[in-house]
PDB file of C-alpha atoms in Angstrom:
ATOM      1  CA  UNK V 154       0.000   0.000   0.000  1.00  0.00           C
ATOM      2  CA  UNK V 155       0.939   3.542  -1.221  1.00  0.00           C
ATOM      3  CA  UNK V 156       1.615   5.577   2.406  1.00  0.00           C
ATOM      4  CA  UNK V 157      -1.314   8.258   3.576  1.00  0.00           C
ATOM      5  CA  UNK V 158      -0.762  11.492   3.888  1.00  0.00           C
ATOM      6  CA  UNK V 159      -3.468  13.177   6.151  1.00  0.00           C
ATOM      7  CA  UNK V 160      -3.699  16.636   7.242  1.00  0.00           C
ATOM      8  CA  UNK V 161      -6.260  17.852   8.844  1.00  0.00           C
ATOM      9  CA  UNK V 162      -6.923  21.549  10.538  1.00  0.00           C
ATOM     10  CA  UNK V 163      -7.657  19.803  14.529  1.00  0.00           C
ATOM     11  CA  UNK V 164      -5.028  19.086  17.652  1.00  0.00           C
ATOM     12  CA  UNK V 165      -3.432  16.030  17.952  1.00  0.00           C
ATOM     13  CA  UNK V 166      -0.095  14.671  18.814  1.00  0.00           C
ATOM     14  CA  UNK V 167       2.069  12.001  20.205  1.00  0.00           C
ATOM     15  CA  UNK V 168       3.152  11.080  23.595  1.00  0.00           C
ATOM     16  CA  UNK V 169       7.325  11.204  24.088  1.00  0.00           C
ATOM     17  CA  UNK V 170       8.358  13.482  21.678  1.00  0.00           C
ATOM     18  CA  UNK V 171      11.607  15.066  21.738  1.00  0.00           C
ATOM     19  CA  UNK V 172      13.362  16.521  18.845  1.00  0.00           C
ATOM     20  CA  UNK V 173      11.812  20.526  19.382  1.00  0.00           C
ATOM     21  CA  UNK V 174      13.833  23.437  19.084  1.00  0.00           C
ATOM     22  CA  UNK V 175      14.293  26.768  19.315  1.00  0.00           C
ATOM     23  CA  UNK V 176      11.704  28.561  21.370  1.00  0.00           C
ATOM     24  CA  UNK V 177       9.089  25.290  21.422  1.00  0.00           C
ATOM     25  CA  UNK V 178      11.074  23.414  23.745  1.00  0.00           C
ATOM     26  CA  UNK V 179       8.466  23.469  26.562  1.00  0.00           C
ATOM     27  CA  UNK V 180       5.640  22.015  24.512  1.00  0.00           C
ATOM     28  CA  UNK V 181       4.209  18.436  25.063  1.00  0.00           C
ATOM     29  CA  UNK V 182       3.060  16.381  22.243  1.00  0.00           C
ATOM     30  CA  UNK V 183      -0.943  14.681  22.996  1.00  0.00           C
ATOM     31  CA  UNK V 184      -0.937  11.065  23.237  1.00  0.00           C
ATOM     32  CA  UNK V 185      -1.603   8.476  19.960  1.00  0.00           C
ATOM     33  CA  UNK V 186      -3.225   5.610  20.555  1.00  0.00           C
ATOM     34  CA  UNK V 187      -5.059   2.514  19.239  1.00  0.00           C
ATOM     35  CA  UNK V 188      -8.070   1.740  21.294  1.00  0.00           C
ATOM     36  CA  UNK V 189      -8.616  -1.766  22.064  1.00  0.00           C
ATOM     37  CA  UNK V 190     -11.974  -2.176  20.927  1.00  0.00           C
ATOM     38  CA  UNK V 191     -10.566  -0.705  17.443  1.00  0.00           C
ATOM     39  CA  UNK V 192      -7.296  -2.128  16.918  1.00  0.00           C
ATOM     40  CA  UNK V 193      -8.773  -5.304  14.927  1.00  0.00           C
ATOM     41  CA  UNK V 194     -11.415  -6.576  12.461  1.00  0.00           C
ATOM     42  CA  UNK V 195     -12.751  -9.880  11.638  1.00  0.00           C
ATOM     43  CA  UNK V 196     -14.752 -10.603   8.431  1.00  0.00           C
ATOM     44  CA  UNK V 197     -16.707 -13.558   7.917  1.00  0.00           C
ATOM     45  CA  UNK V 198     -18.195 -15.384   5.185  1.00  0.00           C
ATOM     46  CA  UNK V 199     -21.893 -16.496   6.069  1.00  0.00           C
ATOM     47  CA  UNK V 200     -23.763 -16.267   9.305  1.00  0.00           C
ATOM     48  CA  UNK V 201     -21.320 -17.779  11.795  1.00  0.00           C
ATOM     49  CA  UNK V 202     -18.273 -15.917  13.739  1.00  0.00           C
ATOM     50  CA  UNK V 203     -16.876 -19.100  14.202  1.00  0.00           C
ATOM     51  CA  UNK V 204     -12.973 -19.689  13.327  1.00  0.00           C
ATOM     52  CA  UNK V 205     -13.766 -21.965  10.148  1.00  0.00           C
ATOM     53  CA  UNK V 206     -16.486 -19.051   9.306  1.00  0.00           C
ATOM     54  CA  UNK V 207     -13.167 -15.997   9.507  1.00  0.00           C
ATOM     55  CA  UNK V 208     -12.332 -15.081   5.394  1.00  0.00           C
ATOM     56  CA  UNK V 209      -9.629 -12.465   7.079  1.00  0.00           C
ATOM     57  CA  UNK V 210      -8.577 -10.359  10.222  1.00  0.00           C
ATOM     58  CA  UNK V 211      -6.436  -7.399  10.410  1.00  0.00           C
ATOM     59  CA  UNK V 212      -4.897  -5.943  13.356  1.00  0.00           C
ATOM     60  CA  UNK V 213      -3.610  -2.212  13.375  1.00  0.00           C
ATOM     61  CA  UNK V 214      -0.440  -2.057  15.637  1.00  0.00           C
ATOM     62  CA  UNK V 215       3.114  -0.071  16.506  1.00  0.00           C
ATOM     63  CA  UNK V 216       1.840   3.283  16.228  1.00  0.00           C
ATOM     64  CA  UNK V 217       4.945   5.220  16.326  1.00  0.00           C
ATOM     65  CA  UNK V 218       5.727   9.068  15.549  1.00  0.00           C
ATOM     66  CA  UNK V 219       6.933  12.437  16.229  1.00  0.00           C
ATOM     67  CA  UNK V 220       5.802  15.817  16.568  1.00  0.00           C
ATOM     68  CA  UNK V 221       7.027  19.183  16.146  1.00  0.00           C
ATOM     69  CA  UNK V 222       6.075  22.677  16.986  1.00  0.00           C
ATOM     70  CA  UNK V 223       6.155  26.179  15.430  1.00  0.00           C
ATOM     71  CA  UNK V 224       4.180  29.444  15.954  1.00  0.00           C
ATOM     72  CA  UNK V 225       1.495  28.385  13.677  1.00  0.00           C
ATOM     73  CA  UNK V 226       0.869  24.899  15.540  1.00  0.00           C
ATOM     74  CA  UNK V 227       1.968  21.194  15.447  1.00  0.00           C
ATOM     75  CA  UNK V 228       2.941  18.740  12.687  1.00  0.00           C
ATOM     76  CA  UNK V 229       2.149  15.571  13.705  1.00  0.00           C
ATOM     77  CA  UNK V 230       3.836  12.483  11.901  1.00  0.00           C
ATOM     78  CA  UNK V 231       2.556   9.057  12.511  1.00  0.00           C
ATOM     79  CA  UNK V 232       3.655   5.232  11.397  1.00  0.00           C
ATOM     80  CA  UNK V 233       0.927   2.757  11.982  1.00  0.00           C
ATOM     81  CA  UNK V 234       1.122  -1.438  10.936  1.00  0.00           C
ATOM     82  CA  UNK V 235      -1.570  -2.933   9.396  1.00  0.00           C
ATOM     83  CA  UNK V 236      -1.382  -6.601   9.072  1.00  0.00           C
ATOM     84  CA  UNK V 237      -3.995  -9.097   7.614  1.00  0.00           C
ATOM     85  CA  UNK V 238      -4.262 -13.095   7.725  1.00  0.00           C
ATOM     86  CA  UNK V 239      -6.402 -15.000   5.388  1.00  0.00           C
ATOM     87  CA  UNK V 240      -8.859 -17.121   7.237  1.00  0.00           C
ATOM     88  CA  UNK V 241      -9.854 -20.786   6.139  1.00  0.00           C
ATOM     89  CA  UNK V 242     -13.366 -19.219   4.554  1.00  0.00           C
ATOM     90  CA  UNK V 243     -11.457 -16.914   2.154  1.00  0.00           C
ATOM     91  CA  UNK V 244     -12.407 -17.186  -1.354  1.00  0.00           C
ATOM     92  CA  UNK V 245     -11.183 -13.617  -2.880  1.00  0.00           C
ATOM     93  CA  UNK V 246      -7.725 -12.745  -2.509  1.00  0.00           C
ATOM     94  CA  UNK V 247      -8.325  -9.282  -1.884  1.00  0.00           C
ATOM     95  CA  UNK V 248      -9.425  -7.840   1.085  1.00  0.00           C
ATOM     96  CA  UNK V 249     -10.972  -4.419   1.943  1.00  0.00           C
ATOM     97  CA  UNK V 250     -10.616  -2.294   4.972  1.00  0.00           C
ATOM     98  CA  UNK V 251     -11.105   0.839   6.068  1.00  0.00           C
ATOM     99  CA  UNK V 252      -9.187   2.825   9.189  1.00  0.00           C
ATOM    100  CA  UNK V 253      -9.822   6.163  10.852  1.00  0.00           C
ATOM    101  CA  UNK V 254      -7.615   9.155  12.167  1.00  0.00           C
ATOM    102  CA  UNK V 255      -9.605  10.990  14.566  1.00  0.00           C
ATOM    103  CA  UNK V 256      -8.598  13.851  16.636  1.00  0.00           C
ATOM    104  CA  UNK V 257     -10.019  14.472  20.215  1.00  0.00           C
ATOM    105  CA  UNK V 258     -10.181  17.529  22.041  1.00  0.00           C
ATOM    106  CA  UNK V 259      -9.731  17.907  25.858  1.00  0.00           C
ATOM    107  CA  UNK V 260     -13.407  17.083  26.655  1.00  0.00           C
ATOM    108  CA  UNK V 261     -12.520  14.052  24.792  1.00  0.00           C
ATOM    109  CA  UNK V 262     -14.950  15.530  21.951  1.00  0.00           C
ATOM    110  CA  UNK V 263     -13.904  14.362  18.258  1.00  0.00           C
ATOM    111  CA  UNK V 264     -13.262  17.493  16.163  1.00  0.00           C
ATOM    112  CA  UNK V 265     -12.018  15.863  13.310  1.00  0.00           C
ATOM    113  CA  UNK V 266     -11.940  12.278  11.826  1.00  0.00           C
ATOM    114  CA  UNK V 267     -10.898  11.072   8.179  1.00  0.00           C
ATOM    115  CA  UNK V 268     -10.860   7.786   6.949  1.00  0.00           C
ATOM    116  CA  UNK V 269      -8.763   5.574   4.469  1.00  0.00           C
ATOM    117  CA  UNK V 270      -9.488   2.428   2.204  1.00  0.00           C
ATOM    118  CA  UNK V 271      -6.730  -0.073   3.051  1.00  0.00           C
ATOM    119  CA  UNK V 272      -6.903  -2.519   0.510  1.00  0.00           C
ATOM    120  CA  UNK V 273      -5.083  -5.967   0.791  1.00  0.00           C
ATOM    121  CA  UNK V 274      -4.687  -8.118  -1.864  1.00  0.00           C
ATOM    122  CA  UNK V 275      -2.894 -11.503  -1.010  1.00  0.00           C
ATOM    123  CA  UNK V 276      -0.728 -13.313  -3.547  1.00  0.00           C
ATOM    124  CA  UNK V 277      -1.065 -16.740  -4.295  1.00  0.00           C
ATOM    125  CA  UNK V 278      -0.778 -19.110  -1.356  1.00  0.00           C
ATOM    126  CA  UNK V 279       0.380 -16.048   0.844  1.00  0.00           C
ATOM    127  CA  UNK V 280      -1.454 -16.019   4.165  1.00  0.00           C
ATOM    128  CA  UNK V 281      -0.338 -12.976   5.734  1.00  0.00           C
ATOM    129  CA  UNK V 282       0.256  -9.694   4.294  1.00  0.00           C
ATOM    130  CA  UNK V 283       1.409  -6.337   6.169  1.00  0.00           C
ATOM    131  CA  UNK V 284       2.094  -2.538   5.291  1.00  0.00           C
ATOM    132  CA  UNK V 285       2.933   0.332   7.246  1.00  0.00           C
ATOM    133  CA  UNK V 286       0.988   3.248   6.918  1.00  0.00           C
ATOM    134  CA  UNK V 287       2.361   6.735   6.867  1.00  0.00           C
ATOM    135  CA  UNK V 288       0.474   9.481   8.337  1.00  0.00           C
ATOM    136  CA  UNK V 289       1.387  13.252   8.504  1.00  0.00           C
ATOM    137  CA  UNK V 290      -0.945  15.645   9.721  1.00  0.00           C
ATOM    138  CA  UNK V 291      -0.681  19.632  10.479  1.00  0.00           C
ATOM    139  CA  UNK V 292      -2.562  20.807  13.356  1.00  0.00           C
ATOM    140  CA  UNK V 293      -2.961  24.862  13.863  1.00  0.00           C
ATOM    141  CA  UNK V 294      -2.784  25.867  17.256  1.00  0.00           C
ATOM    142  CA  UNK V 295      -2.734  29.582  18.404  1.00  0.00           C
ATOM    143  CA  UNK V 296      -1.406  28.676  21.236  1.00  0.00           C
ATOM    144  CA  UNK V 297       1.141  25.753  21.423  1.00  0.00           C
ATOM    145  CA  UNK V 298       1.031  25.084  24.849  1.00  0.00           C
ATOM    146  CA  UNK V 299      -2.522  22.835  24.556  1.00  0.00           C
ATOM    147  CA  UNK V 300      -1.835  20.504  22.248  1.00  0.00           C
ATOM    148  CA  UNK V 301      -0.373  18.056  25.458  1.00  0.00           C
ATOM    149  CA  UNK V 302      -4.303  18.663  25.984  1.00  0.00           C
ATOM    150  CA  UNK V 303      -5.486  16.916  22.325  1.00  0.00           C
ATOM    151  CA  UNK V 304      -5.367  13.244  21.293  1.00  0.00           C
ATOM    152  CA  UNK V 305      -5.168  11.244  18.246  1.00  0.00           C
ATOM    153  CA  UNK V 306      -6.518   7.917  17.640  1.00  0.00           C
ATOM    154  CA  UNK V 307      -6.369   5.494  15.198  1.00  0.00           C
ATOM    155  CA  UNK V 308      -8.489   2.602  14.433  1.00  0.00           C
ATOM    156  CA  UNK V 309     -10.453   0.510  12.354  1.00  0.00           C
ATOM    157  CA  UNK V 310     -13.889   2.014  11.043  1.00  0.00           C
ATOM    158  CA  UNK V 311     -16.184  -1.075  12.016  1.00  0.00           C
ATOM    159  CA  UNK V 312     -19.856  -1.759  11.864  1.00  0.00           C
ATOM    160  CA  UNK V 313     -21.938  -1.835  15.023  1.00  0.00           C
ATOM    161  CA  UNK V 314     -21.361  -5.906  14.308  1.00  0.00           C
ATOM    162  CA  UNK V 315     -18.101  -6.114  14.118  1.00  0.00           C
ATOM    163  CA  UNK V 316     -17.288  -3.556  17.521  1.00  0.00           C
ATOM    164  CA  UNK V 317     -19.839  -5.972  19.250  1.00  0.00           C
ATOM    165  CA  UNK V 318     -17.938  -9.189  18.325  1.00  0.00           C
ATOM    166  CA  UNK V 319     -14.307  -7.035  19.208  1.00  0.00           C
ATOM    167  CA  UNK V 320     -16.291  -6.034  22.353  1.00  0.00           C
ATOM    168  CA  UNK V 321     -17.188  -9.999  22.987  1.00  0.00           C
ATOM    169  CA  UNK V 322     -20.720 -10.255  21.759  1.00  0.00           C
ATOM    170  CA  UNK V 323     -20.346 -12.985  19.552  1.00  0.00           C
TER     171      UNK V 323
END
């Protein structure tokens, strides 16, 4: 897969940063995270959410990145892994999913949120496939100090189906 580049006009950030200079020294980056519930999808072929029902699964994982800071706001850069496994119902060798970015404000409010195909298509045999996703977003803040107060979060865009199985309803 081609990497993303996302930029949206919201706060956001990363936990740990450290490469800021100059007179931004003092700000903190927001923390980037997965949420559980989010971090994988299952699809299944028929009615059953049984193993020998699972066509494919995909788990989103090792969010990484950096931030910096300037008097206009925060660029935010993000690496996230996608990995998918074919399951013993799969009949097409391409597989379709979709993932979010969404950006959270102090109250924990989502001010933004974009989301991105993330097609797999599995060669011949192969069972597991895997890409890293590259994700670069500008966030304008007048005042620099508040994005430690933002948070980004990545995850799968489910159904109400499949969060209920992730959440254990199945």
């Amino acid at each position: 897969m081609a990497p993303l580049a996302l930029i949206l006009a919201v706060g956001g950030a990363l936990s740990g940063c450290s490469w800021f200079k100059g007179t931004y020294d003092d700000g903190k980056c927001p923390v980037v995270g997965i949420p559980d519930d989010l971090a994988t999808v299952s699809h299944f072929r028929g009615q059953g959410t049984d193993f020998a029902s699972l066509a494919v699964s995909a788990r989103l994982s090792d969010l990484k990145g950096d931030c910096s800071f300037d008097k206009e706001g925060i660029t935010v850069s993000m690496n996230v892994s996608l990995v998918a496994h074919a399951g013993p119902a799969m009949t097409d060798r391409n597989a379709d999913f979709a993932y979010f970015v969404a950006i959270l404000d102090p109250a924990g409010t989502i001010v933004a949120k974009k989301v991105f195909p993330a097609p797999i298509a599995f060669a011949a045999g192969q069972q597991s496939r895997g890409s890293v996703e590259t994700i670069d977003q500008r966030i304008p803040l007048k005042d620099y100090h508040q994005a430690g107060k933002y948070r980004v979060e990545v995850g799968f865009q489910l159904s109400q189906e499949e969060l209920s199985y992730n959440r254990g309803g199945h």
